[in-house]
Amino acid sequence: MIIPIALLTMMVSSPTIDLKIDLRRPGIEVSKTLYGAFFEEINHAGDGGIYSELLQNRGFERGANGSAAPEWLAVEGTATLDGDNPFNEAKPRSLKLKGSVVNKGYWGISLVKGESYKLVAWAKGSGSLTVALGSTRGELGPLNSTWKKYEFQVTPQETDAAAQLKVNSNGRTAWIGFASLMPINASAGAPMRADLATWVNNMHPAFLRFPGGCFVEGQDFDRAWNWRLTIGPIEQRPGKDWRFWGYSSTDGLGFHEYLQWCEDMGCAALFVTNCGMTHGPYTPMDKMDAVVKDAVDAIEYANGPVTSTYGALRAKNGHPKPFNLKFVEIGNENGGPIYNQHYTLIAKAIKTRFPQIQLVACVWGGVPTSYPLELIDEHYYSDPTFFWSQIHKYDTYDRKGPKVYVGEYAVTNGCGQGNLAAALGEAAFMTGMERNSDVVKMASYAPLFVNVNNKQWNPNAIVFDNHQSYGTPSYWVQRLFAQNRPDRLLPSTSNVQAASMVISGSLGLQTWKTHAEFKDVSVESEGKLRTVNDWESQSGDWTFKNGIYSQAELGENKVAIGNQIRLAARKDFTVRLKAKKVAGDEGFIVMLNVGNGQGIQFNLGGWQNTKHGFQISGGGPVNGGVAGSIEADRWYNVEVRLRDLQLSGFLDGHLIQSISLPKVYDFAQVVGVDELHHEVVVKLVNGADAQKSVHLTFNGPAVSEIAEVTVLTGPDLAAENDFKNPIRIAPTTRSQSLGPARTYTMPPHSVSILRMRRSDIK
C-alpha cells in the first residue's frame, strides 16, 4: 500500500504565530535519558556493518559437512567443510583445503590506503598457506598436525573497496578452523567500524538499547539470542547460521562488546533479555528457572564484583570494573497472560538481587498488572500525519501511572527511502515527548542501521555499504534534538489551531493473519448509493468469485483497494459490507482514507481476536477499543458512518465505537532552558509548504535579539539523502538577529532550533 507524503494539513492559523514563553516559571526537568539509540542486528547492522570483521563465515558456521563452504569460493583444487576435523566445540567444522579459495567479505572487502589490517587464522596441515589480500602477499606457516594460531599484517598502498582474501595451500592439504580479518585500529573492547561508530556517537545517545528487537526472541529458542554464547574469545563463540532477520550472526558483537560500546560512548546500557517467549514456542512456567537465571546472571556479569561468579568472568574477559548496567527490558513486543506471568517472575528475581536496576515492560496485548511497573515500552510505526496528529498524545497521560519508554518509532509509510516528510513527522512527535518528559523518560528511533546490500526494513537512520555511509533526514532530527536537549521546560503557548482530518481517500479491505471473505460492499453519500466491485490487490491472495471477494493468505497486512470510488471530501457517508472469517487468528478490517495521508481502520476481531475498534494509521485501538471477537464461518454485517465529523462503527446493527475525527497539525513547538549556558532553546517544526512567521514573546528576563539558528529543510517533502548527495538534507547553523520584536521566519517544511542567551546574564 502506497501512501502519499502529503501531510493533509487543513490548518486554521493566522499569518503570524504568536508564541508566548514564560521564563519566570521554569517547568519540569527534561529527562536526561530522553534521547537514546536502539541497536538491533537487522539489515546487517552488526555483521557486515558496525562490527569490524571483514570476512564472511569466518568460523564456517554456514554450510553442511562435505559441501563447499558458503563465502569461501574454491578457485582451484578442492575446498570442503570437514566435520571430522572440528576446530573446537563451538566450531564443529573446518575447511579442508587442497588448492585455493577466496573470501570476498561482505559485498567486497574495503581496504584503505595507509591503514593496517591483521589476518588471524587457526590452521593445521602440511607445508604453509600463501595468502593474498589485495596486492599484498604473505605466508602462514609452517603448519603442523595440531591447530595453531597464525597472523599476517597488511598495510595496502592503494584504496580498494572490492578487495578479496585469497588463501592457497600450495598443492598440499591444509585445514582452516577459523579466520578473521580486522583493521588494526579496531579497539580491543568493542571492535567497531570507525565511520559507523562515529555516526552513532555524534547522536549523543543517553542510552543504547541492545541487541534487539525480534532478534532477541528468534523464531524459536534455537535462534533466540543467548548472551552466554556471545562472550569470551571470538573463536570460541558458536554464532548461528541464521537468525530472525535471515542471515548468519557471528556474535562477535556480544554482550561484553555491547556493554563496552556503551561505556565508550559514555551512555547508559539498556539490555533486552529474553522472557521465555519467541515468535513461536514459549517456556512453560514450570520450566522458567533457567530463563530467570539467564537474566540475573547477565546483570551479575555486567555489574557484579570480581568476587562473584560472573563478575570474575567479566574480569577474565578484560574488564574488572563493573559496567554499571542501568536498564533491563524483559522481552520484546510480548504480551498477554503468559507474558504477564513471565514478566512478574523475572522482575521479582531481578529486583530481589539488583534493586537498583530499572525495569522496562512490554505492553503488547495489554499492560502487565501483577507486578509494579517502572517503565513501559511503546512502539509506533506509521505515516507522517499519524505522528503529526500525536503531538499532544502525552499531554493528558496519567502522571500516576508507569513512565514511558518509546522504544521504537519511525515513519514507515510515505517515507521513500527516508525522506524529509518522515523526518518532519517524527520531529513534531518528538516535541510532544520532550514537552511531557516527566512521563516519557526515554525514546529511541528504529532501526538504526541498514546495509544497502541487505535491507529487511525501510527506512533506517544510517545507510551504508562496505566503505561509505550517510545519515537520513530522520538521523539528523534525532541528532539535533539530542544535542539541543534543554535542562528544564519553559511554559509556552501559541495561537495555532488544528483542523479535523478530512476523509477523501479510497476504501480498502484488509486481513491480518486471517483468511476472510467480503461481499455486498457499498457506499452511500449525498443520497447516492454506489456499489464497490472493482478491487485492486496490494498484497495477499485475493480472488473474486460469485460476488465474493476472498483473501486466503494467513500473513500480516493483506490489502485490497477499491480504486474506482473515493469518499467525497468533507461529506458524510455510510459504508456497508458483509464479511466472514474463514480461518486464522483475527477478524477483518475496513480501511478508510487510503491514499490520502492519514488512514483510519475499523478493525473487528483485532489484537489476537480480543478487541474491536478504530485505529489511526495502524496504531493501537483508539481509546483502548472494545472487547470482542469474531467467530469463523459466519457472515457479519459491518457498517461505518461519518456524521458531523463523528465516525461510528457498527457490527450486526450494534454500535461498537464512536470517535471524533483526529486533529491535524502542521506546526509543533517546545521550549526549554539550557541552564549551563543560560540559553533559551526553542524547537519549531513547520510541516506546511509555506513560510511561517513566529513572534516570540517572553515573560521575564530579557532575551538577546541574536539567536544561533539551526535549520533542517529541503527542496520538497520527497527529498532524500544518498551516496552521491549524502548531505542534501542536513542541518545548517548561523547567527541571526531576530530584531526587537523577536520574530523568526520558518522556512517551508523545516525544523528550526533557536538558541537565545538571556541578556541579563553575562
Short mmCIF file of C-alpha atoms in Angstrom, two decimals, residues 47 156 176 193 224 229 362 366 437 507 570 594 613 670 741:
data_model
loop_
_atom_site.label_atom_id
_atom_site.label_comp_id
_atom_site.label_asym_id
_atom_site.label_seq_id
_atom_site.Cartn_x
_atom_site.Cartn_y
_atom_site.Cartn_z
CA ASP A 47 27.89 -8.38 10.96
CA PRO A 156 47.81 -1.54 1.48
CA ILE A 176 41.48 -23.80 8.41
CA ARG A 193 33.92 0.28 12.02
CA ALA A 224 16.91 -16.76 20.19
CA LEU A 229 27.27 -17.81 23.98
CA CYS A 362 6.35 -4.74 27.11
CA GLY A 366 -2.09 -5.06 27.43
CA SER A 437 9.29 14.12 29.61
CA LEU A 507 -11.86 2.30 0.60
CA ARG A 570 -15.99 16.89 3.90
CA VAL A 594 -6.47 5.12 1.68
CA GLY A 613 -12.17 -0.62 17.44
CA VAL A 670 8.65 23.00 22.52
CA ALA A 741 10.19 42.08 18.04
#
